[in-house]
Structure formats: structure tokens, C-alpha cells
mmCIF file of C-alpha atoms and ligand atoms in Angstrom:
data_model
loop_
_atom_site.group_PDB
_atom_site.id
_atom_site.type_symbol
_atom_site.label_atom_id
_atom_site.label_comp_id
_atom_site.label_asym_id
_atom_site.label_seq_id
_atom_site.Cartn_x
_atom_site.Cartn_y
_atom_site.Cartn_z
ATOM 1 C CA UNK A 1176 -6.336 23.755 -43.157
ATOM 2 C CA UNK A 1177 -7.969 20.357 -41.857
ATOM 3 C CA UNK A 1178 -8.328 20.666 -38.564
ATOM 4 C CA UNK A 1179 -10.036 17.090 -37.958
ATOM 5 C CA UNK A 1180 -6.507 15.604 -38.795
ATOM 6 C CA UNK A 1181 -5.053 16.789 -35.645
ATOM 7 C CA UNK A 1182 -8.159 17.297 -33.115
ATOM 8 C CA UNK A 1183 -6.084 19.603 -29.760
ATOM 9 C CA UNK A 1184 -5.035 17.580 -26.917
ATOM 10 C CA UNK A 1185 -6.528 19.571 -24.870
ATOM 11 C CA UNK A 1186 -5.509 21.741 -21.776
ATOM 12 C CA UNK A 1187 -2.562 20.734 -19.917
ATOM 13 C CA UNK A 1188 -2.550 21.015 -15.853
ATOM 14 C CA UNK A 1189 0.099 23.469 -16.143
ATOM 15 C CA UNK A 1190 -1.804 26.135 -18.847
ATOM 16 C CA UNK A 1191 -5.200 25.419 -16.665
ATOM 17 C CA UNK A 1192 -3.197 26.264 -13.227
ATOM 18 C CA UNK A 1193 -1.651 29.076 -14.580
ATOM 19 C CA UNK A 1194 -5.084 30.730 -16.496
ATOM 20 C CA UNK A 1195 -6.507 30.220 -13.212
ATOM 21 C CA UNK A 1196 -3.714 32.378 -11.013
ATOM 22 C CA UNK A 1197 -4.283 35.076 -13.900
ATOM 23 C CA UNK A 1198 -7.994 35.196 -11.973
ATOM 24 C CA UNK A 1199 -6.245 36.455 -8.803
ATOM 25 C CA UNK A 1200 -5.074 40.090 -9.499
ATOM 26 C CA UNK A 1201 -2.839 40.120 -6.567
ATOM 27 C CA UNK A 1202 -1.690 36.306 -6.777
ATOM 28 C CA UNK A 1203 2.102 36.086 -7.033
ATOM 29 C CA UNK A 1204 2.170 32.230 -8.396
ATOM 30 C CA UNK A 1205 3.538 30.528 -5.607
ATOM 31 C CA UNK A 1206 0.475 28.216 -4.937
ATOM 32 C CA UNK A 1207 0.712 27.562 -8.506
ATOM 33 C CA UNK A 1208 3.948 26.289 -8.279
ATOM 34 C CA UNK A 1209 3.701 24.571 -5.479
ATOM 35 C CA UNK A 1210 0.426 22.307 -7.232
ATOM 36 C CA UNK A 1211 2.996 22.091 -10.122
ATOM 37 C CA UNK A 1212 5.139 20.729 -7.587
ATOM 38 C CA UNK A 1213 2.820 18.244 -6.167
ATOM 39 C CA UNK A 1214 1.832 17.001 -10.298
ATOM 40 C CA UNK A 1215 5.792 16.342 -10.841
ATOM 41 C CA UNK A 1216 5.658 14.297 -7.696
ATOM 42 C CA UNK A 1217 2.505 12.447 -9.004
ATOM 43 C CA UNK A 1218 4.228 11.535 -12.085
ATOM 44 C CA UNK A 1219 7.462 10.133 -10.831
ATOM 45 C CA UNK A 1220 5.276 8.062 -8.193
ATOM 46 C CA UNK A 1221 2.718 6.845 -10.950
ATOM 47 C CA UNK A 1222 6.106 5.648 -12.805
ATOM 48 C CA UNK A 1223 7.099 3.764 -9.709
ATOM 49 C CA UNK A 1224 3.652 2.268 -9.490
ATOM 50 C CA UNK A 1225 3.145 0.976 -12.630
ATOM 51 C CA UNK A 1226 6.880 -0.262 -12.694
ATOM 52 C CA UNK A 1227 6.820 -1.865 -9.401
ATOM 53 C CA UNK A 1228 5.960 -5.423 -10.177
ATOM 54 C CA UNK A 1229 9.687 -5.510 -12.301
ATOM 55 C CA UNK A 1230 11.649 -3.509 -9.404
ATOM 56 C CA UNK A 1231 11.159 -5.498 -6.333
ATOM 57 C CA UNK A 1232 9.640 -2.585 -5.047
ATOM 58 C CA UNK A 1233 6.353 -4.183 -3.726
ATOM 59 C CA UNK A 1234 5.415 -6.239 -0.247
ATOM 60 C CA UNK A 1235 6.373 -4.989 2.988
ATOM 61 C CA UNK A 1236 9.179 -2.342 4.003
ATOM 62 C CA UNK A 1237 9.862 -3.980 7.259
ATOM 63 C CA UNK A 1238 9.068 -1.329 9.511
ATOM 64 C CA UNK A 1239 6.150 0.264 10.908
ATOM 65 C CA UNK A 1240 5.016 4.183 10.546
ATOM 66 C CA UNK A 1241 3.655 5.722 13.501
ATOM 67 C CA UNK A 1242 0.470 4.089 13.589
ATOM 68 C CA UNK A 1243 1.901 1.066 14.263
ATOM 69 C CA UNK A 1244 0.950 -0.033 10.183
ATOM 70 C CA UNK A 1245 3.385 -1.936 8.355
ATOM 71 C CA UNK A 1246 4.884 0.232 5.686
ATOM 72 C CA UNK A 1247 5.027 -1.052 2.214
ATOM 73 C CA UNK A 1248 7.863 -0.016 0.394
ATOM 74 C CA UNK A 1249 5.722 1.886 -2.597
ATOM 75 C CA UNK A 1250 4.346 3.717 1.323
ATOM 76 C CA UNK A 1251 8.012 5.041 1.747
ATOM 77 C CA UNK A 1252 9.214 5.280 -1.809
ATOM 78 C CA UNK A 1253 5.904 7.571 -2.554
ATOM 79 C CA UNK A 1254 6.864 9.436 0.966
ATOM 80 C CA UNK A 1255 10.063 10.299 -0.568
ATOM 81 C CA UNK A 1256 9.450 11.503 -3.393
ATOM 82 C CA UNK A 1257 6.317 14.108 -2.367
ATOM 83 C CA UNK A 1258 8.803 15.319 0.311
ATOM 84 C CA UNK A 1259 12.106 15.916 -2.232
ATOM 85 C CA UNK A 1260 9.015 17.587 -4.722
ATOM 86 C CA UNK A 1261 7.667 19.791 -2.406
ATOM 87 C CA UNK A 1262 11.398 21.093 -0.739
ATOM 88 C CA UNK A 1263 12.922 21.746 -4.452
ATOM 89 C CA UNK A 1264 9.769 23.442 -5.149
ATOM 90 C CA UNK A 1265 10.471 26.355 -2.172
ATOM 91 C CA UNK A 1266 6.973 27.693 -1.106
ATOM 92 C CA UNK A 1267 6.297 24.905 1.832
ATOM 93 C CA UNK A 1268 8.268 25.610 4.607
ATOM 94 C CA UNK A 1269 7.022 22.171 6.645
ATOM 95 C CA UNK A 1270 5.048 18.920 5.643
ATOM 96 C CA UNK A 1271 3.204 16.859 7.836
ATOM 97 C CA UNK A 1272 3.093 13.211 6.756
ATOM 98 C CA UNK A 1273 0.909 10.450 7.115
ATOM 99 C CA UNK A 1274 3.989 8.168 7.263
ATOM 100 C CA UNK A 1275 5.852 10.250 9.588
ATOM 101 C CA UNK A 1276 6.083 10.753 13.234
ATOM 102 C CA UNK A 1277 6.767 14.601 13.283
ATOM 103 C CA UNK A 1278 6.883 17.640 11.341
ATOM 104 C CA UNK A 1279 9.387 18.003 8.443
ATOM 105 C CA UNK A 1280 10.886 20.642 7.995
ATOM 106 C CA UNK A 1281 12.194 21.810 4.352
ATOM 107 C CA UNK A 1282 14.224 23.937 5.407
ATOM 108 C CA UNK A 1283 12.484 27.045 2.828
ATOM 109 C CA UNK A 1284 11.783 28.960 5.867
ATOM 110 C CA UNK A 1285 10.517 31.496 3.390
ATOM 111 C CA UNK A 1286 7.591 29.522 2.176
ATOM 112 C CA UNK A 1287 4.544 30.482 3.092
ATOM 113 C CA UNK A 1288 2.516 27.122 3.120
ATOM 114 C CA UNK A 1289 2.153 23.422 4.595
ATOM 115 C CA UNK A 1290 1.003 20.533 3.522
ATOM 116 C CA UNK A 1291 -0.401 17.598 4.827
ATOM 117 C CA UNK A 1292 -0.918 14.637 3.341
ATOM 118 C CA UNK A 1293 -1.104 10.755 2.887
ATOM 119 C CA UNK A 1294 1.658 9.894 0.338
ATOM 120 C CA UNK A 1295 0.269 6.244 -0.725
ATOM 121 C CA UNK A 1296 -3.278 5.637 0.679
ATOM 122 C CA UNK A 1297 -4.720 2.305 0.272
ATOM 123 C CA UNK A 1298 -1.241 0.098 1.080
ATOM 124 C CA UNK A 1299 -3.425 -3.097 1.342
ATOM 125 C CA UNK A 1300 -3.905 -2.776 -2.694
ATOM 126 C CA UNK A 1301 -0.430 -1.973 -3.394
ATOM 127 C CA UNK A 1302 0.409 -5.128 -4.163
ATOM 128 C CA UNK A 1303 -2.519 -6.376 -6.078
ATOM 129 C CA UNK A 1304 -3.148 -4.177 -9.199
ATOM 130 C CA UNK A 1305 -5.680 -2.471 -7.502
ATOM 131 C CA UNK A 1306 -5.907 1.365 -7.293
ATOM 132 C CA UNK A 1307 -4.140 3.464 -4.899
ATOM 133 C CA UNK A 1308 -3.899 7.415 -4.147
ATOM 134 C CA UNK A 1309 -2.434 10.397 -2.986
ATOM 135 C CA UNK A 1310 -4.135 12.992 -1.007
ATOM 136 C CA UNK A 1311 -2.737 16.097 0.087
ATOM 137 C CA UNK A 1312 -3.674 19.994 1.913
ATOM 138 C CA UNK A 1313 -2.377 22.726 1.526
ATOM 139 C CA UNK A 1314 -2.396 25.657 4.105
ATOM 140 C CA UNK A 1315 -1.038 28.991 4.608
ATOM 141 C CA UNK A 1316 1.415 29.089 7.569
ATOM 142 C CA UNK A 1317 -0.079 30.963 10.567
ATOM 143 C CA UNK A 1318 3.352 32.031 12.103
ATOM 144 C CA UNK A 1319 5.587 34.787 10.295
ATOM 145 C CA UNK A 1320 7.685 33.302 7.364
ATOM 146 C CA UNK A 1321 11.471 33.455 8.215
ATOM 147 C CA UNK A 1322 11.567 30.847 10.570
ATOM 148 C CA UNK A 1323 10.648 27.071 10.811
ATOM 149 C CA UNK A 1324 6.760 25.865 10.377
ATOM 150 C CA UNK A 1325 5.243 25.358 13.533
ATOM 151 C CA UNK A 1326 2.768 23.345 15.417
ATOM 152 C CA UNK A 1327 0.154 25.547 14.894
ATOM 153 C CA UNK A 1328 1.131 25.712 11.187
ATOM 154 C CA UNK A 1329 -0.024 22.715 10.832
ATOM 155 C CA UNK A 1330 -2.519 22.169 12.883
ATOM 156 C CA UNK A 1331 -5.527 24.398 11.187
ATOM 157 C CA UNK A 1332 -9.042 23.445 10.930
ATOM 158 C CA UNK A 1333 -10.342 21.749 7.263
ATOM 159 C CA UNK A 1334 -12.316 25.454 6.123
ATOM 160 C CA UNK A 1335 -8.445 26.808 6.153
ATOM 161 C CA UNK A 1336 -7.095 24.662 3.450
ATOM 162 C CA UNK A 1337 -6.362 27.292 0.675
ATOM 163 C CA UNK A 1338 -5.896 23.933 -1.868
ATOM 164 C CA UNK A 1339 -6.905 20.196 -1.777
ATOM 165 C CA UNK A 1340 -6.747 17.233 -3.928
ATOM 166 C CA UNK A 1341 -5.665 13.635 -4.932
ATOM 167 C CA UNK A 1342 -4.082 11.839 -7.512
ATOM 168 C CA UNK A 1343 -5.748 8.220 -8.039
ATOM 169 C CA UNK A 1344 -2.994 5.538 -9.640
ATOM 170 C CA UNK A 1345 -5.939 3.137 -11.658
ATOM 171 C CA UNK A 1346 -7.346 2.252 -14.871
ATOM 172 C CA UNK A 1347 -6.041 5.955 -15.745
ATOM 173 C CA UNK A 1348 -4.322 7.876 -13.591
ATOM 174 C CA UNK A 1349 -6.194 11.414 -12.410
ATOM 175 C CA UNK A 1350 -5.319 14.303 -10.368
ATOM 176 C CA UNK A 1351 -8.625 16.062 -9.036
ATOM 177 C CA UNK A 1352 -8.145 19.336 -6.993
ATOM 178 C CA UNK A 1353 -10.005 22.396 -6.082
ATOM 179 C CA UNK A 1354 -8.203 25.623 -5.001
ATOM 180 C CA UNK A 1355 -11.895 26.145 -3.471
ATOM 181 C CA UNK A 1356 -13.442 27.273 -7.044
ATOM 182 C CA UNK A 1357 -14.835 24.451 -7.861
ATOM 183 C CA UNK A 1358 -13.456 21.032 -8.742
ATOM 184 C CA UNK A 1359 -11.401 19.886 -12.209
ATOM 185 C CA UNK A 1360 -9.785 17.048 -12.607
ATOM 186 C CA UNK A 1361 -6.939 16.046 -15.365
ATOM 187 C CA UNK A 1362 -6.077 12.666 -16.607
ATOM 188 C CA UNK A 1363 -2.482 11.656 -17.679
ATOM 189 C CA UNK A 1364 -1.421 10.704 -21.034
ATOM 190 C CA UNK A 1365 1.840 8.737 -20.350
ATOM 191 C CA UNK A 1366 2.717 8.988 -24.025
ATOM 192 C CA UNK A 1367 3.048 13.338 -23.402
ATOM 193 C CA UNK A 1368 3.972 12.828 -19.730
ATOM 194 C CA UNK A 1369 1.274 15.181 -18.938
ATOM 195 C CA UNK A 1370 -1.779 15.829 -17.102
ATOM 196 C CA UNK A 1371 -5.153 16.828 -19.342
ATOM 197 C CA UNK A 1372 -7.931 18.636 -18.211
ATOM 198 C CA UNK A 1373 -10.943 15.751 -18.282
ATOM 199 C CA UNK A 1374 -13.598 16.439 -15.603
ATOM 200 C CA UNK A 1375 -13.810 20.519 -15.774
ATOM 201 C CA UNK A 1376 -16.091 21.542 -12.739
ATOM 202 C CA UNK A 1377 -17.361 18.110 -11.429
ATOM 203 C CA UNK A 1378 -20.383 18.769 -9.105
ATOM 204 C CA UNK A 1379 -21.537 15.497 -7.531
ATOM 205 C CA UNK A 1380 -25.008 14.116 -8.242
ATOM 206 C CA UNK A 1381 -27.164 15.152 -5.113
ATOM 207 C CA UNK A 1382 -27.853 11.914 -4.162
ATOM 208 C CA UNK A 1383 -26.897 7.928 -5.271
ATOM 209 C CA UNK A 1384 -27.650 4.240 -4.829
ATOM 210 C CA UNK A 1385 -24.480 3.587 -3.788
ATOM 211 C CA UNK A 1386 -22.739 2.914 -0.528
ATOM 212 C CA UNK A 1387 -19.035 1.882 0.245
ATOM 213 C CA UNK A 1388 -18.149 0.618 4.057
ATOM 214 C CA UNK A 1389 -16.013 -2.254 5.380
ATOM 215 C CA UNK A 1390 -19.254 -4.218 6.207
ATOM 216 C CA UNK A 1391 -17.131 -6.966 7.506
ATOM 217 C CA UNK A 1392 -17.192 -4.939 10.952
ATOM 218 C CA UNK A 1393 -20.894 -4.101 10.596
ATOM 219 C CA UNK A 1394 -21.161 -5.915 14.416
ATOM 220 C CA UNK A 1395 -19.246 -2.757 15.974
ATOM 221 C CA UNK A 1396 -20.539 -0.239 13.898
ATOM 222 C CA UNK A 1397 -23.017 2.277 15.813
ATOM 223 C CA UNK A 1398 -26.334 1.315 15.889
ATOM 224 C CA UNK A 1399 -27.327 4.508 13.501
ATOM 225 C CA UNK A 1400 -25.364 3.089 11.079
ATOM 226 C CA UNK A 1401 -26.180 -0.023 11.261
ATOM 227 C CA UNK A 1402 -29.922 1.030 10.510
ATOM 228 C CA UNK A 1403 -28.678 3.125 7.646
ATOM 229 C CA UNK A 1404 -26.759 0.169 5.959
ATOM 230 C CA UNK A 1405 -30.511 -2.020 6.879
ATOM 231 C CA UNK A 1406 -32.284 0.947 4.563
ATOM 232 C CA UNK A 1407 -29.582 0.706 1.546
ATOM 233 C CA UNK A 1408 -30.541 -2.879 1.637
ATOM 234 C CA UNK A 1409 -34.340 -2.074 1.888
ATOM 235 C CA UNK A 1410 -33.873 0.352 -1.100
ATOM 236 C CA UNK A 1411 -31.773 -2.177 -3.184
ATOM 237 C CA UNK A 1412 -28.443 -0.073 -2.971
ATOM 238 C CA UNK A 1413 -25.594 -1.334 -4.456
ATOM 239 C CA UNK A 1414 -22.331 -1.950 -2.044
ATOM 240 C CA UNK A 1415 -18.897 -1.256 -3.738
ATOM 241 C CA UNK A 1416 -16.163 -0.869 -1.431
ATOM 242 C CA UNK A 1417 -12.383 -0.903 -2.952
ATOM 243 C CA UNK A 1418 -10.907 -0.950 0.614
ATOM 244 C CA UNK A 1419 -8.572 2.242 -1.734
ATOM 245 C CA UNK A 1420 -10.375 5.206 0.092
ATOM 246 C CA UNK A 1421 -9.397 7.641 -2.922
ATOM 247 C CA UNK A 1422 -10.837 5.095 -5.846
ATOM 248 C CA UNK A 1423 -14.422 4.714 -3.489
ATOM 249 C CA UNK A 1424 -14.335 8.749 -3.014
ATOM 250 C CA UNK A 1425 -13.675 8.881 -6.256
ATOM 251 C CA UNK A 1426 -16.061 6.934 -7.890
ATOM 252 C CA UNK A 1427 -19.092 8.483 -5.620
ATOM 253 C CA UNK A 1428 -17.692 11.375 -6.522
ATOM 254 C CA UNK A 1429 -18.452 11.160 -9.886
ATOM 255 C CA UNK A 1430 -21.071 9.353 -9.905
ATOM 256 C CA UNK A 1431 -23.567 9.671 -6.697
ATOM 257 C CA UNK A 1432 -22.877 7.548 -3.420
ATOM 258 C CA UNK A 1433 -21.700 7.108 0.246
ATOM 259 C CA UNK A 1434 -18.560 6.184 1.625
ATOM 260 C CA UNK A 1435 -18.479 5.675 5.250
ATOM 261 C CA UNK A 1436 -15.932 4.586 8.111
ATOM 262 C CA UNK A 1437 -17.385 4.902 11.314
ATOM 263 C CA UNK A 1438 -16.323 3.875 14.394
ATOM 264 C CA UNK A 1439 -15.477 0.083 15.252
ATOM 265 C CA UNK A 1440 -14.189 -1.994 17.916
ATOM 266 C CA UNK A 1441 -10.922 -1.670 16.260
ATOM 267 C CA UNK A 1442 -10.457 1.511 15.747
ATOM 268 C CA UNK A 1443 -12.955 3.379 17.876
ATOM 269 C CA UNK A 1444 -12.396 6.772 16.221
ATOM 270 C CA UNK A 1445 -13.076 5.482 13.203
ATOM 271 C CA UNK A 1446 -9.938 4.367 10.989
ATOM 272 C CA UNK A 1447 -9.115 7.303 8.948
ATOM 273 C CA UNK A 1448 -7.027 10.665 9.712
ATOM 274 C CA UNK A 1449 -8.302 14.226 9.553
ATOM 275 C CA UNK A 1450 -5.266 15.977 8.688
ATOM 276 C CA UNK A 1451 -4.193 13.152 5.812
ATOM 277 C CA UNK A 1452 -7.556 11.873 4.807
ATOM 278 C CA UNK A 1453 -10.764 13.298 5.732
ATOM 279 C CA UNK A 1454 -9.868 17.112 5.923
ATOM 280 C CA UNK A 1455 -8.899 16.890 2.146
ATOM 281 C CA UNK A 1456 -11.802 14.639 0.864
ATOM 282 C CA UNK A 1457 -14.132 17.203 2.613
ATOM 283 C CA UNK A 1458 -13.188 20.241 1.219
ATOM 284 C CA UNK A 1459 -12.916 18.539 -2.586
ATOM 285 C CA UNK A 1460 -17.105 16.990 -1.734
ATOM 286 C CA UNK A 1461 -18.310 20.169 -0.726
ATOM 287 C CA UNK A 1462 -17.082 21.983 -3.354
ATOM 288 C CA UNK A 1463 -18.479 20.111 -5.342
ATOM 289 C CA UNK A 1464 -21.583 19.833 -3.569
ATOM 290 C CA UNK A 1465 -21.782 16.932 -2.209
ATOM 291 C CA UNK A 1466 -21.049 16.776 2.516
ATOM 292 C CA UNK A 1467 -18.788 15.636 4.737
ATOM 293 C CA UNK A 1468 -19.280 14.881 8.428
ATOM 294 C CA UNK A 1469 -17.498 12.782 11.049
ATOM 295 C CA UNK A 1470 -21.614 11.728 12.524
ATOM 296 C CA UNK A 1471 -22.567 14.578 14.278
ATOM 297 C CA UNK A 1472 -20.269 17.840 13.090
ATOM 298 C CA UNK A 1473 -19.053 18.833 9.715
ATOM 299 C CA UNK A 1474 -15.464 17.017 9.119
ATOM 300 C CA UNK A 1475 -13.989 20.945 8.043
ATOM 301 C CA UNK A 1476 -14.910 22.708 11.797
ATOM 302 C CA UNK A 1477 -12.879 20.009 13.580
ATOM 303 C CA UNK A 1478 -10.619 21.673 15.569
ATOM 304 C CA UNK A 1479 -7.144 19.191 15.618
ATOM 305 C CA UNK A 1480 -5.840 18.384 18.513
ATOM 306 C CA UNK A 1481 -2.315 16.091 17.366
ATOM 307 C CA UNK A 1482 -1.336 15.206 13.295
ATOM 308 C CA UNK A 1483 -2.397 11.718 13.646
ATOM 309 C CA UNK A 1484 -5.467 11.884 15.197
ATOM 310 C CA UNK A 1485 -8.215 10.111 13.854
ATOM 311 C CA UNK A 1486 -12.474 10.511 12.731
ATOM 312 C CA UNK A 1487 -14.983 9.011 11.672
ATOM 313 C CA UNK A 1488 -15.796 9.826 8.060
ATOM 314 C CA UNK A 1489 -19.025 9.639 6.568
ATOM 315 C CA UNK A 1490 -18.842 11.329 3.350
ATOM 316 C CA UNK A 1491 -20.540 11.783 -0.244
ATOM 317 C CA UNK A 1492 -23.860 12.863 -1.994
ATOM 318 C CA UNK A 1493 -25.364 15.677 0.271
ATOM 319 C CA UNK A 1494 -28.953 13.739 0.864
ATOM 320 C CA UNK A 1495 -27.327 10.185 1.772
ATOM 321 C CA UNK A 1496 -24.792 11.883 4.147
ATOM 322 C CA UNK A 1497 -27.950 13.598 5.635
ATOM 323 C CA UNK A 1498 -29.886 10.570 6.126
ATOM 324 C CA UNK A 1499 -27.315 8.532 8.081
ATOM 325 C CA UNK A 1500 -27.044 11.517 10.143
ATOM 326 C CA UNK A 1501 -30.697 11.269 11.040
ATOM 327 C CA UNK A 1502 -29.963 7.509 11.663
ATOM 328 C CA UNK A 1503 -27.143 8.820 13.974
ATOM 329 C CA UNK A 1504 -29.424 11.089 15.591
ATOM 330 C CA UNK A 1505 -32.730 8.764 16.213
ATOM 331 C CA UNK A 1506 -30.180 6.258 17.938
ATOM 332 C CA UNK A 1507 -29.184 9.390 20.539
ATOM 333 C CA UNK A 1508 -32.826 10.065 21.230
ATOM 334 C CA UNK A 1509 -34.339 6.603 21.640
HETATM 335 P P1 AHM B 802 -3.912 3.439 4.784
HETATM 336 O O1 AHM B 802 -3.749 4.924 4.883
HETATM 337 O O2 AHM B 802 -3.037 2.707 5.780
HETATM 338 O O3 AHM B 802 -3.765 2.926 3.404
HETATM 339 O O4 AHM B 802 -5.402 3.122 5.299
HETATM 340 C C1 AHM B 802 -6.479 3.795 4.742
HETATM 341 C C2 AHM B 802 -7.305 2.837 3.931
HETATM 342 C C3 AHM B 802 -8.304 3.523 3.054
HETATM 343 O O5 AHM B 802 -7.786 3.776 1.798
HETATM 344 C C4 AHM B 802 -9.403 2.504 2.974
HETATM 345 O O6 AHM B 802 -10.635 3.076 2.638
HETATM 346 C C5 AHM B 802 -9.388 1.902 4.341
HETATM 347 O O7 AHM B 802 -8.071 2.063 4.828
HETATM 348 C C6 AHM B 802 -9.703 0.459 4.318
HETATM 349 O O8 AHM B 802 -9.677 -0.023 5.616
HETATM 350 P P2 AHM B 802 -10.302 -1.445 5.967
HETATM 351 O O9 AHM B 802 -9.363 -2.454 5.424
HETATM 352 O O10 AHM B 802 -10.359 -1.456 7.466
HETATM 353 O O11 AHM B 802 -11.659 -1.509 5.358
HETATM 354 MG MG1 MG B 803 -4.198 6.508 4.189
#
């Protein structure tokens, strides 16, 4: 037999997800399903996406989330279809949403997990081409299954996400999550409708040349990081900043760099939220070795106080993330 005729296509997201449960004696497969769950809803929305120019589906919805951001429609449609994904699926029993106000409940009071996350981040590129995500947490319920999620369900700490990841809609579309073993990441073949296991065990180079912030603000940043963004300069760093937070995570992710949002005049805890955004993002960097912090405490020990609450994020290769935090901390002192 030839075997170069027909090279393997590789290992689907399904096969990987369930190899991996087989490493937990006592695991009964409902995380599994429920990441299954979360793929399905990747695919249908990375169909939308790539459709949406021909649908009408692009430009504004017409109404604002609670934020006070104008939805895009893809912002809604995307909503939908994570929510409908992860109630069919069974094992959530509530979702908290970036684009809405309060919990949802599924209904599955049985399940024995929540998830938060940001259906369509990066709505300013929606309409443009440009790449867009998904990010998502997953947590075990606190309270006794049986009844709805609670508050307190879903308001854990980042170190108690059991599962985190995002999909990123670009040149190729990738789904990159870590169950806290580690980090893979799968790429989609369209033509199979499936995801492929690409990036097995991404660790993060240590440190990079490159930085990604909304320098456009740089007047109301804090002074620390104002002197930070000064050295880049000094040390010829490059700037790349997408303005998608999952395609400038992604790509320092990969391959060695900074991505920070600090505080601003605008938005003086920084733009980004800790249960959509930043709780996620952290726990995918550290594992794979790489540090997230909102300035002064590691993004993961922040103890939320409401699901739309806000922090700065300054996140990426371990030694850059340590340097701005000296910055940060020399501006305290002086
Ligand atoms: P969104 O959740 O409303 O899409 O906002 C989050 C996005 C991030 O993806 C991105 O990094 C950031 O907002 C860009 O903000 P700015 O335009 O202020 O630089
Ligand atoms: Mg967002």
C-alpha cells in the first residue's frame, strides 16, 4: 500500500477531546460534550461570518447591549447561536453573556457548569473583513445541581475555570483551548466541516518585540505605561494592534508579544471585561506560559464583584508583562 497517496488528515477536535477525557479515570464526558457543544456553535457562526456580506447580516442591529455598545447584528446572531448550542447540549445550567444584561438560564437545571463568554468580540471589524472571535469559560456550578444557576455560579474567580478558549474567524479559522493541560489549538477545513488538530501544546515564546495597545489614547494612559510604550520604542519594537482582541492575543500568542489595555480617560477601568475577556485569555497565557495581570495583581485572583465589570489587561510573554509591571511600580514609588 502507498501511503503518500493519501497522507491522514489528521486528528479531528472531536477524537483529540475525547482521547483526552480517556486521561481522567473518573471523568463522565460531560465537559467533553459541552466543548463539542461550543465547536458546533463555532461552525454555524464561522458560516454566518463568512456569508454575511450576501445576507444583509452586517452594520448595526439598532440597539444597544448593556454597555451601552451598539450591537451589530453578527453581535446578536453569534449570541444566539452559542446560547441555542450550549442549552441543546444539557451540561450548562446558566450562561452569562457579554451581550446580555442578566443571567440565562437554560433551563438544564441538571448541568453542572456555566459559561461565560463574549459571543462576537471585536464588533468594530465585523464589517470590514477583518478578524473577529469568540471567547468563552467554563466553570463548575458552586450551588447543588437541581435547581437554577446562581449568582455565585457565575461569579468565580479566573483559577476556577475548569476550561477556556476562543475561536478566531480570520485568514483560517482556529479554535485554541486548554482544559488547564496545556494549550492545542485546531484549524477548520471547511471542505470536512471539521476542526484539525494544528498547534498541539503551544507554549508562548518567553519574551517578544512586539506590543499591541490603542496608542491613539496614549495621553490618558498611566504614566507606567506610558514609559513602557517610550522603551518598546527605544528597543525598536514593532506595534501591531488589530483593534480584534482575540487576533492580537492570538498572534502574541504564538509568536512572542504584549497586548495591553490599560486604563484611559474613557474607560477608566480599562475597556475590557473579566468574566468575557480577560479571565479566559489569562488562563489560556499562563498555561502556556506566558502572564496575565490587570497592573498590579494577577488577572485569575480577581475576585468579581458584578458580570460586566471591567480591568485593565496587560497580557502576553511572561518577561514583557513583568517589565511594564516594574514601569507600573516605579510610577507608585516616585
Ligand atoms: P467588543 O467586545 O465590544 O468587541 O470590544 C472589545 C474590543 C477588543 O476586541 C479590542 O481589543 C478592543 O475592543 C479595541 O478597543 P479600541 O477600539 O478602544 O482600541
Ligand atoms: Mg468583547
Amino acid at each position: 500500500m502507498n501511503d503518500k497517496l493519501a497522507l491522514p488528515v489528521g486528528t479531528t477536535l472531536d477524537r483529540f477531546i475525547m482521547r483526552k477525557q480517556e486521561d481522567f479515570p473518573y471523568a463522565t464526558g460531560e465537559l467533553s460534550q459541552l466543548l463539542r457543544d461550543i465547536a458546533l456553535a463555532a461552525k454555524i457562526v464561522n458560516r454566518e461570518i463568512n456569508r454575511a456580506g450576501l445576507l444583509d447580516v452586517t452594520g448595526a442591529y439598532g440597539n444597544q447591549n448593556i454597555q451601552g455598545e451598539d450591537q451589530q447584528k453578527l453581535d446578536v446572531i453569534a449570541n444566539i447561536r452559542f446560547i441555542r448550542a450550549l442549552r441543546n447540549g444539557g451540561e450548562v445550567c446558566a450562561i452569562i453573556s457579554e451581550e446580555e444584561e442578566n443571567i440565562i438560564q437554560t433551563g438544564n437545571i441538571k448541568g453542572k457548569y456555566v459559561v461565560a463568554m463574549d459571543p462576537l468580540d471585536g464588533s468594530s471589524n465585523i464589517d470590514v473583513n477583518v478578524s473577529i472571535g469568540t471567547i468563552f469559560s467554563v466553570y463548575r456550578r458552586t450551588s447543588d445541581t437541581g435547581n437554577e444557576g446562581t449568582l455565585e455560579d457565575c461569579l468565580q474567580n479566573g483559577t476556577r475555570q475548569v476550561a477556556a478558549g476562543y475561536v478566531i474567524y480570520g485568514s483560517s479559522t482556529m479554535l485554541v483551548y486548554t482544559t488547564g493541560h496545556g494549550v492545542n489549538g485546531f484549524t477548520y477545513d471547511p471542505s470536512l466541516g471539521e476542526f484539525f488538530l494544528s498547534h498541539p501544546n503551544i507554549v508562548t515564546p518567553r519574551t517578544g518585540t512586539v506590543y499591541s495597545c490603542n496608542e491613539g489614547c496614549v495621553n490618558s494612559f498611566p504614566e507606567g505605561v506610558k514609559n513602557y510604550l517610550a522603551y518598546c520604542k527605544e528597543s525598536s519594537y514593532s506595534a501591531r494592534y488589530i483593534g480584534s482582541l482575540v487576533a492580537d492575543f492570538h498572534r502574541n500568542l504564538l509568536k512572542g508579544g504584549i497586548y495591553i489595555y490599560p486604563s484611559t480617560a474613557k474607560s477608566p477601568n480599562g475597556k475590557l471585561r473579566l468574566m468575557y475577556e480577560c479571565n479566559s485569555l489569562a488562563f489560556i497565557v499562563e498555561q502556556a506560559g506566558g502572564k496575565a495581570t490587570n497592573g498590579s495583581q494577577r488577572i485569575m485572583e480577581l475576585e468579581p464583584k458584578e458580570l460586566h465589570e471591567r480591568c485593565p489587561l496587560i497580557i502576553g510573554s511572561t518577561d514583557m508583562v513583568d517589565k511594564v509591571e516594574e514601569f507600573l511600580k516605579a510610577e507608585v514609588t516616585v
